[in-house]
Every structure is written in C-alpha cells, then in structure tokens.
Coordinates of C-alpha atoms in Angstrom, one line a residue:
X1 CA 108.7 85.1 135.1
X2 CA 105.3 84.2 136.0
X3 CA 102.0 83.7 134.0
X4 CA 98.7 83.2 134.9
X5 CA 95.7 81.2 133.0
X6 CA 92.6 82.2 133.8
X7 CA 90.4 78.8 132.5
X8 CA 93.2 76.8 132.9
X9 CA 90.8 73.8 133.0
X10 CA 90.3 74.0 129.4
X11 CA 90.8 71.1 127.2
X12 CA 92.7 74.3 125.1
X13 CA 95.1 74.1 127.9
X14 CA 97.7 71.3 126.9
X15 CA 97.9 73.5 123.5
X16 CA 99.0 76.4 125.3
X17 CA 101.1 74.0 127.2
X18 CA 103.3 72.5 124.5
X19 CA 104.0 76.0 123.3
X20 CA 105.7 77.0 126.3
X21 CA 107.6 74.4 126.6
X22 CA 108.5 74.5 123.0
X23 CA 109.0 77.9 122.9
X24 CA 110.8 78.2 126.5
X25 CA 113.4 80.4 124.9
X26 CA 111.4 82.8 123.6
X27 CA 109.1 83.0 126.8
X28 CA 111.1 82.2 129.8
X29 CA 108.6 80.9 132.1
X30 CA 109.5 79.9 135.8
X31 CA 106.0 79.7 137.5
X32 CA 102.9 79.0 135.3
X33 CA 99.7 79.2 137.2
X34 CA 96.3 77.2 135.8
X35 CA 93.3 78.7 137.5
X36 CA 89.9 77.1 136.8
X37 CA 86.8 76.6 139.5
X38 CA 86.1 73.3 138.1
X39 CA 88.7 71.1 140.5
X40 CA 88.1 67.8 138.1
X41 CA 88.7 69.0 134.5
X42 CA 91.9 71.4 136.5
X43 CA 93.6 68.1 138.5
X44 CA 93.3 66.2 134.5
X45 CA 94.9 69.4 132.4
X46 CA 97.5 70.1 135.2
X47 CA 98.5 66.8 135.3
X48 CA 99.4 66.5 131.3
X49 CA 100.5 70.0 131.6
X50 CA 102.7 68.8 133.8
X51 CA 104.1 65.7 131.9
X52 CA 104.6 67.8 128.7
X53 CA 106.7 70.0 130.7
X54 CA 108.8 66.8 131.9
X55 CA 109.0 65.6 128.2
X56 CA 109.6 68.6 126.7
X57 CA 112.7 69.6 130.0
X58 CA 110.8 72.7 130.8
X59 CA 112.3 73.6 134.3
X60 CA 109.0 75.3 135.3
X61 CA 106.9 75.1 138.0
X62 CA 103.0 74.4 137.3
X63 CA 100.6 75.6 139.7
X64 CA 96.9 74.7 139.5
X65 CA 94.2 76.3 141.9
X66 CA 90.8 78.0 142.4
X67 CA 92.1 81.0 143.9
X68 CA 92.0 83.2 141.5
X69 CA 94.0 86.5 143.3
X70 CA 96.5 84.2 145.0
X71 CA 97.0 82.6 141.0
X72 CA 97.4 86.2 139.4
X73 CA 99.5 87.7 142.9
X74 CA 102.9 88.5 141.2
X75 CA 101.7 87.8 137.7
X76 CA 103.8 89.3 134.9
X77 CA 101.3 88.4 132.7
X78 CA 97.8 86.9 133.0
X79 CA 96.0 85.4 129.8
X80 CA 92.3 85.0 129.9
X81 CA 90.3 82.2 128.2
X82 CA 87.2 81.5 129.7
X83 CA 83.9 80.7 128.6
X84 CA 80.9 81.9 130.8
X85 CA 78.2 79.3 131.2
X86 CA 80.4 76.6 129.6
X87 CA 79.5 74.2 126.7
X88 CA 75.3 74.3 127.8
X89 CA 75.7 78.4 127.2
X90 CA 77.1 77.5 123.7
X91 CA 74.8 75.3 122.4
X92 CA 72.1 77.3 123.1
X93 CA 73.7 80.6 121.8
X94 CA 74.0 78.4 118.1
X95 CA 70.0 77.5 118.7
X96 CA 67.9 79.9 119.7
X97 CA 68.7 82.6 116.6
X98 CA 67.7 79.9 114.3
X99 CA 64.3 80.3 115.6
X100 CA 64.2 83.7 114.0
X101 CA 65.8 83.1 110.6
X102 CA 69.0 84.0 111.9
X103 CA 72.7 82.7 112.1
X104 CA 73.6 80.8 115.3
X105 CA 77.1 81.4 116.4
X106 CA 78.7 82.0 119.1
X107 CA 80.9 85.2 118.4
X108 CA 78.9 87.1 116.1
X109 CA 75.3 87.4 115.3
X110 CA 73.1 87.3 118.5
X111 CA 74.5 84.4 120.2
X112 CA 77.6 86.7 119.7
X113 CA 75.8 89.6 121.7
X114 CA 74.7 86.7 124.5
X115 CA 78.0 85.7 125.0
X116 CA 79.4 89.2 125.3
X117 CA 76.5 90.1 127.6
X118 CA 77.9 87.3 129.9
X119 CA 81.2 87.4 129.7
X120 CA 82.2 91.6 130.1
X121 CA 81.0 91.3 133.6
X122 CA 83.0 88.6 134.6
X123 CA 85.7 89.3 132.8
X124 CA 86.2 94.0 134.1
X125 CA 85.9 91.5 137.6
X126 CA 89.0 89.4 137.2
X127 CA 91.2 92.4 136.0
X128 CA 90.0 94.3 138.6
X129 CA 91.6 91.6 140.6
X130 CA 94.5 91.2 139.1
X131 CA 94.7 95.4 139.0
X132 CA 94.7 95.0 142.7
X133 CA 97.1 92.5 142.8
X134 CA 100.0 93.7 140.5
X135 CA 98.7 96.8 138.4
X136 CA 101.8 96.3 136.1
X137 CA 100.4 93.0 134.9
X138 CA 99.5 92.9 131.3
X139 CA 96.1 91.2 130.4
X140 CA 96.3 89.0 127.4
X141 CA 92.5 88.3 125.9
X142 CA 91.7 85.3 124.3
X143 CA 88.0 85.1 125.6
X144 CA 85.1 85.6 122.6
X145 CA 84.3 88.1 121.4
X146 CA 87.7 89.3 121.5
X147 CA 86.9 92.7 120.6
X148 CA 84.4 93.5 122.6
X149 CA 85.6 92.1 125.7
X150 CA 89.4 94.0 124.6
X151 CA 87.7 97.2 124.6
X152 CA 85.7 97.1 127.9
X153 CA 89.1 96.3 129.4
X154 CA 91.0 99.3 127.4
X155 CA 88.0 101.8 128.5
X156 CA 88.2 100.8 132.1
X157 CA 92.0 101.8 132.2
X158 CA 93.1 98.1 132.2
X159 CA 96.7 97.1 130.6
X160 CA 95.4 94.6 127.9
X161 CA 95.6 93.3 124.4
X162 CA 93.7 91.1 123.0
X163 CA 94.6 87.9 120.5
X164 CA 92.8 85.5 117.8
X165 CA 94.3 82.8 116.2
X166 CA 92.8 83.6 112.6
X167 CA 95.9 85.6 111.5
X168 CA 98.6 83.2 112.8
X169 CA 96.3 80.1 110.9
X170 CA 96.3 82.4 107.4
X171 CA 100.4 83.1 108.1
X172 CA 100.9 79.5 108.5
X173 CA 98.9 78.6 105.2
X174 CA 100.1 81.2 103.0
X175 CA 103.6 80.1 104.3
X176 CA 103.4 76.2 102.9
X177 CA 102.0 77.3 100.2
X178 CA 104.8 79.4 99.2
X179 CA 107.5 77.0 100.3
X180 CA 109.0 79.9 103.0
X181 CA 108.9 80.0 106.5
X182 CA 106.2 81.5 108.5
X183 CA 108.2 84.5 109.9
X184 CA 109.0 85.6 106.4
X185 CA 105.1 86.2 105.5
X186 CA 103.9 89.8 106.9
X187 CA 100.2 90.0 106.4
X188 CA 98.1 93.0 105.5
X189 CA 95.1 91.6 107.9
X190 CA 92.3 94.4 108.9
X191 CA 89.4 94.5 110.0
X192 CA 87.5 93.7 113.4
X193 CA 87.9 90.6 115.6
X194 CA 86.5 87.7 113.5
X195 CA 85.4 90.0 110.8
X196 CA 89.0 91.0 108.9
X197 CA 90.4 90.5 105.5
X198 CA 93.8 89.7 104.2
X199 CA 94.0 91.8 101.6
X200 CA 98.3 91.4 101.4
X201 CA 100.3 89.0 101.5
X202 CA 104.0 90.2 101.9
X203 CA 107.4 88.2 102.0
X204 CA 109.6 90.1 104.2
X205 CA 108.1 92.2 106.0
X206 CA 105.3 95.3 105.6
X207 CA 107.7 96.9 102.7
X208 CA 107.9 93.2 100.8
X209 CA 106.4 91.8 97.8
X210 CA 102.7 91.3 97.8
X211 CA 101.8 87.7 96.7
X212 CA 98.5 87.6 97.2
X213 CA 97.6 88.2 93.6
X214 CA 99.9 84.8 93.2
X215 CA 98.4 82.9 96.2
X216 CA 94.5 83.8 94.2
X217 CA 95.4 82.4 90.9
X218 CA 97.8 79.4 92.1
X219 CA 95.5 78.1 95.4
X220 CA 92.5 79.8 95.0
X221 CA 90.1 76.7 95.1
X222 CA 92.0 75.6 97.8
X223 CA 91.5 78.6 99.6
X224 CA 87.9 79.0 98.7
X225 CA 87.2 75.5 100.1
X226 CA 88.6 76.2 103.4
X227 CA 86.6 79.3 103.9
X228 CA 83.8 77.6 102.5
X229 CA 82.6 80.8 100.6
X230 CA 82.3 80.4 96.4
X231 CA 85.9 80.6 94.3
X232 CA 83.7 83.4 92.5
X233 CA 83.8 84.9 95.2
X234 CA 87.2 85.3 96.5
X235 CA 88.5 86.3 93.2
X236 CA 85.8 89.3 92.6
X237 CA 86.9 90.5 96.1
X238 CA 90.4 90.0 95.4
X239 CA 90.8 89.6 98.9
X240 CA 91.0 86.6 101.8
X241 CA 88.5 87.1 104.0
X242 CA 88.4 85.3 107.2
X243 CA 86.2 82.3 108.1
X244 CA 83.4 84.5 109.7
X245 CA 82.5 86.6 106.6
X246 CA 80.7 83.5 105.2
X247 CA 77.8 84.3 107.9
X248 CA 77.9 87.7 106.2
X249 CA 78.1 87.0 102.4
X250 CA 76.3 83.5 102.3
X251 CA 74.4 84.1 105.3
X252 CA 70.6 82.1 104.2
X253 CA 72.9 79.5 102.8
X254 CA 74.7 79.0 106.5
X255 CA 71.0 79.0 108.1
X256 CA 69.3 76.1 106.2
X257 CA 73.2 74.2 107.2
X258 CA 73.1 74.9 110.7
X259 CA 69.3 74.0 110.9
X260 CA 69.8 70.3 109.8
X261 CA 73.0 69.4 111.4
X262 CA 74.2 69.0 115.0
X263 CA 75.9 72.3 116.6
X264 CA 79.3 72.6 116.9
X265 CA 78.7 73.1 120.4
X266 CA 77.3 69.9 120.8
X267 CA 80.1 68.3 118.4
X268 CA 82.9 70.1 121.0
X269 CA 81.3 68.8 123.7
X270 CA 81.7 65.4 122.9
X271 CA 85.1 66.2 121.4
X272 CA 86.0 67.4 125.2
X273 CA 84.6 64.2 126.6
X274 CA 87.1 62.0 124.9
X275 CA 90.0 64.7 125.7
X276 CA 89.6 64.8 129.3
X277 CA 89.6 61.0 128.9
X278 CA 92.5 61.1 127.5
X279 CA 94.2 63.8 129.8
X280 CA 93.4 61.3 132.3
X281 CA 96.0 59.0 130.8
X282 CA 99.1 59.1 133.2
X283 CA 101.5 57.5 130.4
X284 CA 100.1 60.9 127.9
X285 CA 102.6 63.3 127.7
X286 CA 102.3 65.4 124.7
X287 CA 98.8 67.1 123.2
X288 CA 97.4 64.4 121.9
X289 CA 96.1 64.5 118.1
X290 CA 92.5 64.8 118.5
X291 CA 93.1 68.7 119.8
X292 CA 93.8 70.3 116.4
X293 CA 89.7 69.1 115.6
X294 CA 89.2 71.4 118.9
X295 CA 90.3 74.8 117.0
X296 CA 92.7 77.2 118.4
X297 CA 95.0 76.3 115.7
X298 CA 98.9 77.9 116.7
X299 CA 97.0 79.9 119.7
X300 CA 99.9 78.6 121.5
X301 CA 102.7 80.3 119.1
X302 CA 100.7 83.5 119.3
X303 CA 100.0 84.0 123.1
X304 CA 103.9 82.8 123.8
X305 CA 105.0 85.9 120.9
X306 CA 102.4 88.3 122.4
X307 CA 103.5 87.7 126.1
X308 CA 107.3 87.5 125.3
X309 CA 106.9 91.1 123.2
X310 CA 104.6 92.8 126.3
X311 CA 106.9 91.4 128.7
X312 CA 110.2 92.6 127.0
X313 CA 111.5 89.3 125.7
X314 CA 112.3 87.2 122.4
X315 CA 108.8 88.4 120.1
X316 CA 108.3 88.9 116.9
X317 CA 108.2 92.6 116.0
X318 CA 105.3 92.9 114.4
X319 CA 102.0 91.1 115.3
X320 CA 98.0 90.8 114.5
X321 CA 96.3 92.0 117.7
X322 CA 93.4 93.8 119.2
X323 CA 93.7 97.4 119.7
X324 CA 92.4 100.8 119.9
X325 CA 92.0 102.4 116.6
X326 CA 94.1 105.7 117.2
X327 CA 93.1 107.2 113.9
X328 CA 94.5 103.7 112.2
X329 CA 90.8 103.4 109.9
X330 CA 90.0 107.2 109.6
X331 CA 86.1 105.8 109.8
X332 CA 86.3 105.1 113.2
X333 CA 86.1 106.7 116.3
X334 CA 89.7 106.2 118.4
X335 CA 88.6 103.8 120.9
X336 CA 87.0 101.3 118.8
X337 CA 89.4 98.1 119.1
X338 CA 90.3 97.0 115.5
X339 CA 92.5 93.8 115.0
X340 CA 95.6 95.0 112.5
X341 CA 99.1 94.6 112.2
X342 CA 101.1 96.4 115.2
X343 CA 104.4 96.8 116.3
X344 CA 104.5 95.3 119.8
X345 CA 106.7 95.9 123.5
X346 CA 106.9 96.4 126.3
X347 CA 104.4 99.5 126.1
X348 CA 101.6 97.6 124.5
X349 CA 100.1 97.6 120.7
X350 CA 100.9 100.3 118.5
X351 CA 98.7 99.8 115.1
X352 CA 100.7 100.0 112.3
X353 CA 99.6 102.6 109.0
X354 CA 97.0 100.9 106.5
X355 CA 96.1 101.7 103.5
X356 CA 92.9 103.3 102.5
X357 CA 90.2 100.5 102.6
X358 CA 87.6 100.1 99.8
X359 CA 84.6 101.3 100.8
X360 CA 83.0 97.3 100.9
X361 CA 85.0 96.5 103.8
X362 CA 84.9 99.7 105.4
X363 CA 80.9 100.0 105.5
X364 CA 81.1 96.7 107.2
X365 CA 83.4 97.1 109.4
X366 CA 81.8 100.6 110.5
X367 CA 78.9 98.7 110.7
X368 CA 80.1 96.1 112.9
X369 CA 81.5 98.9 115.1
X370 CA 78.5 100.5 115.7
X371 CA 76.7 97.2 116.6
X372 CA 79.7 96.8 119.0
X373 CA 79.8 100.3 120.9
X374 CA 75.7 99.2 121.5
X375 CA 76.7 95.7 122.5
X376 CA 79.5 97.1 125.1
X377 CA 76.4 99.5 126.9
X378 CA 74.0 96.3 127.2
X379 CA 76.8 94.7 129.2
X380 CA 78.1 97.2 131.2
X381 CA 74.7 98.8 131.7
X382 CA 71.3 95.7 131.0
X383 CA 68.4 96.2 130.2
X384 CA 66.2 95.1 127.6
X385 CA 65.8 97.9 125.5
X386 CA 69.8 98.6 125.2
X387 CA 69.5 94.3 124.1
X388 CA 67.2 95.1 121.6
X389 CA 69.1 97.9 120.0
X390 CA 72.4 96.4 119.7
X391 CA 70.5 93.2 117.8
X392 CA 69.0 95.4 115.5
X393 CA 72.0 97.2 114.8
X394 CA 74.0 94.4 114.1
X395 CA 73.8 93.0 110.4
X396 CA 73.0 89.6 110.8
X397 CA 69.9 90.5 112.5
X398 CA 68.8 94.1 111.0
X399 CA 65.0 93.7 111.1
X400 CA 62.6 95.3 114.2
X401 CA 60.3 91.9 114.0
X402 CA 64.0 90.1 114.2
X403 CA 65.2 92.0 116.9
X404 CA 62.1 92.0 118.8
X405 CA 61.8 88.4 119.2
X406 CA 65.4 87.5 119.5
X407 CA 66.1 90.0 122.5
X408 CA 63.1 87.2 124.5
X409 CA 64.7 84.6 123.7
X410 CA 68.6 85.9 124.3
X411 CA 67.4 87.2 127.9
X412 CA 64.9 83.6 127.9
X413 CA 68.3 81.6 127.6
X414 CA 70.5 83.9 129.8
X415 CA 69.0 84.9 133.0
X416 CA 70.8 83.4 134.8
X417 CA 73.9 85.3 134.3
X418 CA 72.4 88.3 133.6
X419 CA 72.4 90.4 136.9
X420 CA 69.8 93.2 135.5
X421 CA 67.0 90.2 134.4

C-alpha cells in the first residue's frame, strides 16, 4: 500500500509519522511518499521520519521528493496538508482584519476567505494530478479551510474527504474524563468545518447513553476553560461547541486579545524554528515533546482511521468527516460539505441521520454555508466584487463599510497568489 503526503515538509509531519508506525496494523503501509518543494525543511522531516520508522520496526519504505506526479504515481491514497504562502501568509491573514474591527484568523473570518482564495487553486491542481496519475486514488484533506477546499474537490468530480482533528481532540477528552476508552465514546458532532457542536456524547455507539448532560455538570469549568468561552455559557447552550465558536459568541472580546498580543502565526513560527532544529538531531527518533504546542492534536490517529476505512482496511466504523450534505441538515442544499458522523469504506463518507437541530445552530450554520458557496466562486472564478460579497456575507464581517475595506486589504496582502489581481 502506498501513500502520498502532499507538504511532507511540515514540522506536522513526524506526527503523522509516529501514527503509522504505531498504527502499522491498522494501515498497512509499504511505501510512504513525503512530497514538499522546500528540499531543506523535506531532507530534516524525512530523516526523523525515517528514524521513527526504525524505532518503532515499521518495515516501510520512506520516500521524500519534489516531484509531485512521480510521489502520487501509484498512490492508494494521497493526503493533503499544505499551506499556501507559508508562515508570512499566516501572519498577515491574523493582522490585516484587525485593522477593521475584525477577528484575525486563519480559517474563518476574512483571513479565512484569504486563505481559501489561495489555497482552492492549488489544491483542484494537485488532484488533477493525481486524477491523471491513478484516478482511483482517494484524496484525504487536511488543508484549511477544510470545508471549503473538500467541496471544490467533491464539485469537480474528485474522490475526496476531508478531516479535522477537533472531533478526535473532544473524543479523547470526553473519554478521560469518563474513565473509558476512546473507541467507546460516539459523538453527536455537527455542524461545518470548525464551526460544529457536540451536542451528544454516547458510550457505545450512536444508539448509547448520552452523557453529556453528566460531562456539563461534573467538568463543566473544565471544559469551559479549554474553549475559553464563559461556564454561563456552555450550560445555557447545553451544548460543546468547538474552539472556533468563541470568534462567534465572544467575538469583541477575541479582537481587543488578538490586538495586544503576538499572533499565533508568529508564536508557530518560532515554535517551527526550534523543531526543525530539533529534526536535525540524528540521535532524535521519536516526535519530540514540543509538537503537541504545534496543534494537530491525534491528526495522526484520524488520517491512519480515515485512510485504512477508504482503503478497505482495519477503521473504525464510524467517523467525523467532511461531506456532502445529501439531505443530512434539511436546511441545506445537497452539495454543501457538512462535517458529521458517517459511516465510512471503501466507497467514501456516507453521513449518518441527525436529529433535528435547534434553530440557533442551524441559522449559523446556514449562515456560514452561504458565506461559503460565495467564498468557493471568488476562488474558482476572482475578482473583486465576488471578494467583497463573500466578506459581507460572512458573519464575522457583516457590515458594507467592513467589507469594503477588508476586500483592499485581503487582495493588498495576497496578490501575489492571486492569478485574477
């Protein structure tokens, strides 16, 4: 079996790693191919990736190249995780919206849009590639904004699904703190990428007992503190949401934070720095500590799952993914990609039923949508006017003034990798 990474050179990378060689059982690997244009940062993640496979007595070969259709030629599977414009694209998409009043991130909000505008391109180019080269490949996303980027693959005809590591976290947590093991906690998780709720929490499976009510009263502060958003808050809604609904439900609050401390662009940056020092290390042979700060908590135990359910193996049956709707939220058009529970194989992501959704999520979340479907055009079509509409339909930006002004500075900070400007 072979699988490709596209942005192999990523300091993500040794995570990824240590899960298929962990997890070699589940995802029998014989050729795993690390693709990256930057030949530095590739020669010092190949080379742990390499030593973690001695370690860990992973029999598999580890390739690491530029070529990006001989790296995909034969690929059973190829998982994408790039970043367009690297760290320097980052740390301007957290900036710039601050200017306006705005929420700097880099996955929702209009450094969200920015990203998407420069990533779709590249990205429908790849799979077209890898179409070419093996058009029974499946695509596995993990490139922001997950959604977006899932859906201009699914409405271009490509085989994909994409993948966030926010469910698998919450699984993991809920898990400890019920003393059980992680494959006995089924969540009800819906939503869109990086704007989802948990609003079960099942031991079991999708039939089983709903703890949540439990988790709320027992670890609420807990869980309140790690989302950062007020207890008050989680126990009116009754509900977990994810990380990302704080820039919705606390937004001014998140504005005056990110306006008087460093990005976390720039804090990654330098977290990266020390890492590739690090992976430099000939006697390293495992992921080294300092990772977990670098996010992607248990991405590695969800892509192996994913790849080894697409790909016929050893996956768990069920699995939080991104996916065309198919009637799953009523309030949606079919071919908006929605991230929910799904039964998984070799045929791809089947949603699976969920219940009706109050109407505070759904508004959101058909929100959201919207903002999306207008994102997807600007990046598959340009221009400024398309820019400005998506910003003004997205929530976190709403107002013409707002809109106006962020759409200069968005195309100000992204010519360059904007083919239409």
């Amino acid at each position: 079996m072979k699988l490709a990474v596209v942005g192999g050179g990523s300091t993500y990378t040794p995570e990824l790693i240590d899960g298929f060689a962990r997890l070699r059982a589940t995802l029998p690997l014989t050729e795993l191919v690390l693709v990256d244009p930057a030949a530095e940062r590739l020669d010092l993640v190949g080379g742990l990736a390499r030593r973690i496979f001695a370690k860990q007595g992973h029999d598999g070969r580890i390739v690491t190249t530029s070529d990006l259709d001989a790296a995909v030629d034969g690929a059973d599977a190829v998982l994408l995780q790039l970043r367009v414009g690297g760290q320097a694209a980052r740390e301007r998409d957290e900036t710039w919206p601050l200017e306006c009043g705005c929420v700097g991130q880099e996955t929702t909000g209009a450094g969200g849009l920015a990203k998407a505008l420069r990533t779709v391109p590249v990205v429908l180019d790849i799979a077209e590639r890898v179409r070419r080269a093996n058009p029974d490949a499946w695509i596995i996303d993990f490139t922001n904004p997950v959604g977006i980027v899932t859906r201009a693959l699914l409405q271009a005809g490509h085989k994909a699904v994409g993948l966030c590591n926010v469910a698998i976290g919450f699984q993991r947590k809920f898990a400890a703190l019920l003393g059980v093991a992680p494959a006995d906690v089924h969540l009800d998780h819906v939503g869109l990428n990086h704007l989802t709720w948990e609003t079960g929490v099942r031991l079991g499976g999708p039939e089983g007992e709903n703890v949540l009510p439990r988790l709320l009263a027992e670890h609420g502060d807990a869980l309140a503190d790690d989302l950062r958003l007020p207890r008050s808050l989680v126990d009116r809604l009754g509900v977990v949401p994810s990380y990302y609904l704080r820039y919705f439900y606390v937004h001014d609050a998140v504005v005056d934070e990110l306006r008087t401390k460093p990005s976390r662009a720039a804090e990654v940056a330098a977290m990266e720095k020390e890492l590739l020092e690090m992976y430099g290390d000939p006697a390293l042979d495992e992921k080294p500590a300092l990772l977990a700060k670098r996010g992607g908590a248990f991405y590695s135990e969800a892509a192996v799952d994913l790849a080894a359910s697409l790909l016929g193996g050893g996956g768990s049956p069920y699995q939080v993914v991104n996916t065309y709707n198919n009637g799953t939220l009523p309030f949606l058009p079919d071919d908006a990609v929605i991230e929910v529970q799904a039964a998984v194989g070799r045929g791809g992501a089947s949603p699976l039923p969920v219940a009706p959704l109050d109407p505070l999520y759904a508004g959101l979340i058909a929100n959201v949508t919207a903002y999306e479907d207008l994102a997807l055009e600007a990046a598959l079509r340009g221009g400024r006017d398309r820019v400005f509409k998506a910003l003004l339909a997205h929530p976190l930006v709403g107002q013409y003034g707002y809109a106006d002004g962020l759409t200069d500075r968005l195309i100000a900070h992204n010519r360059e990798h904007l083919a239409w400007a």
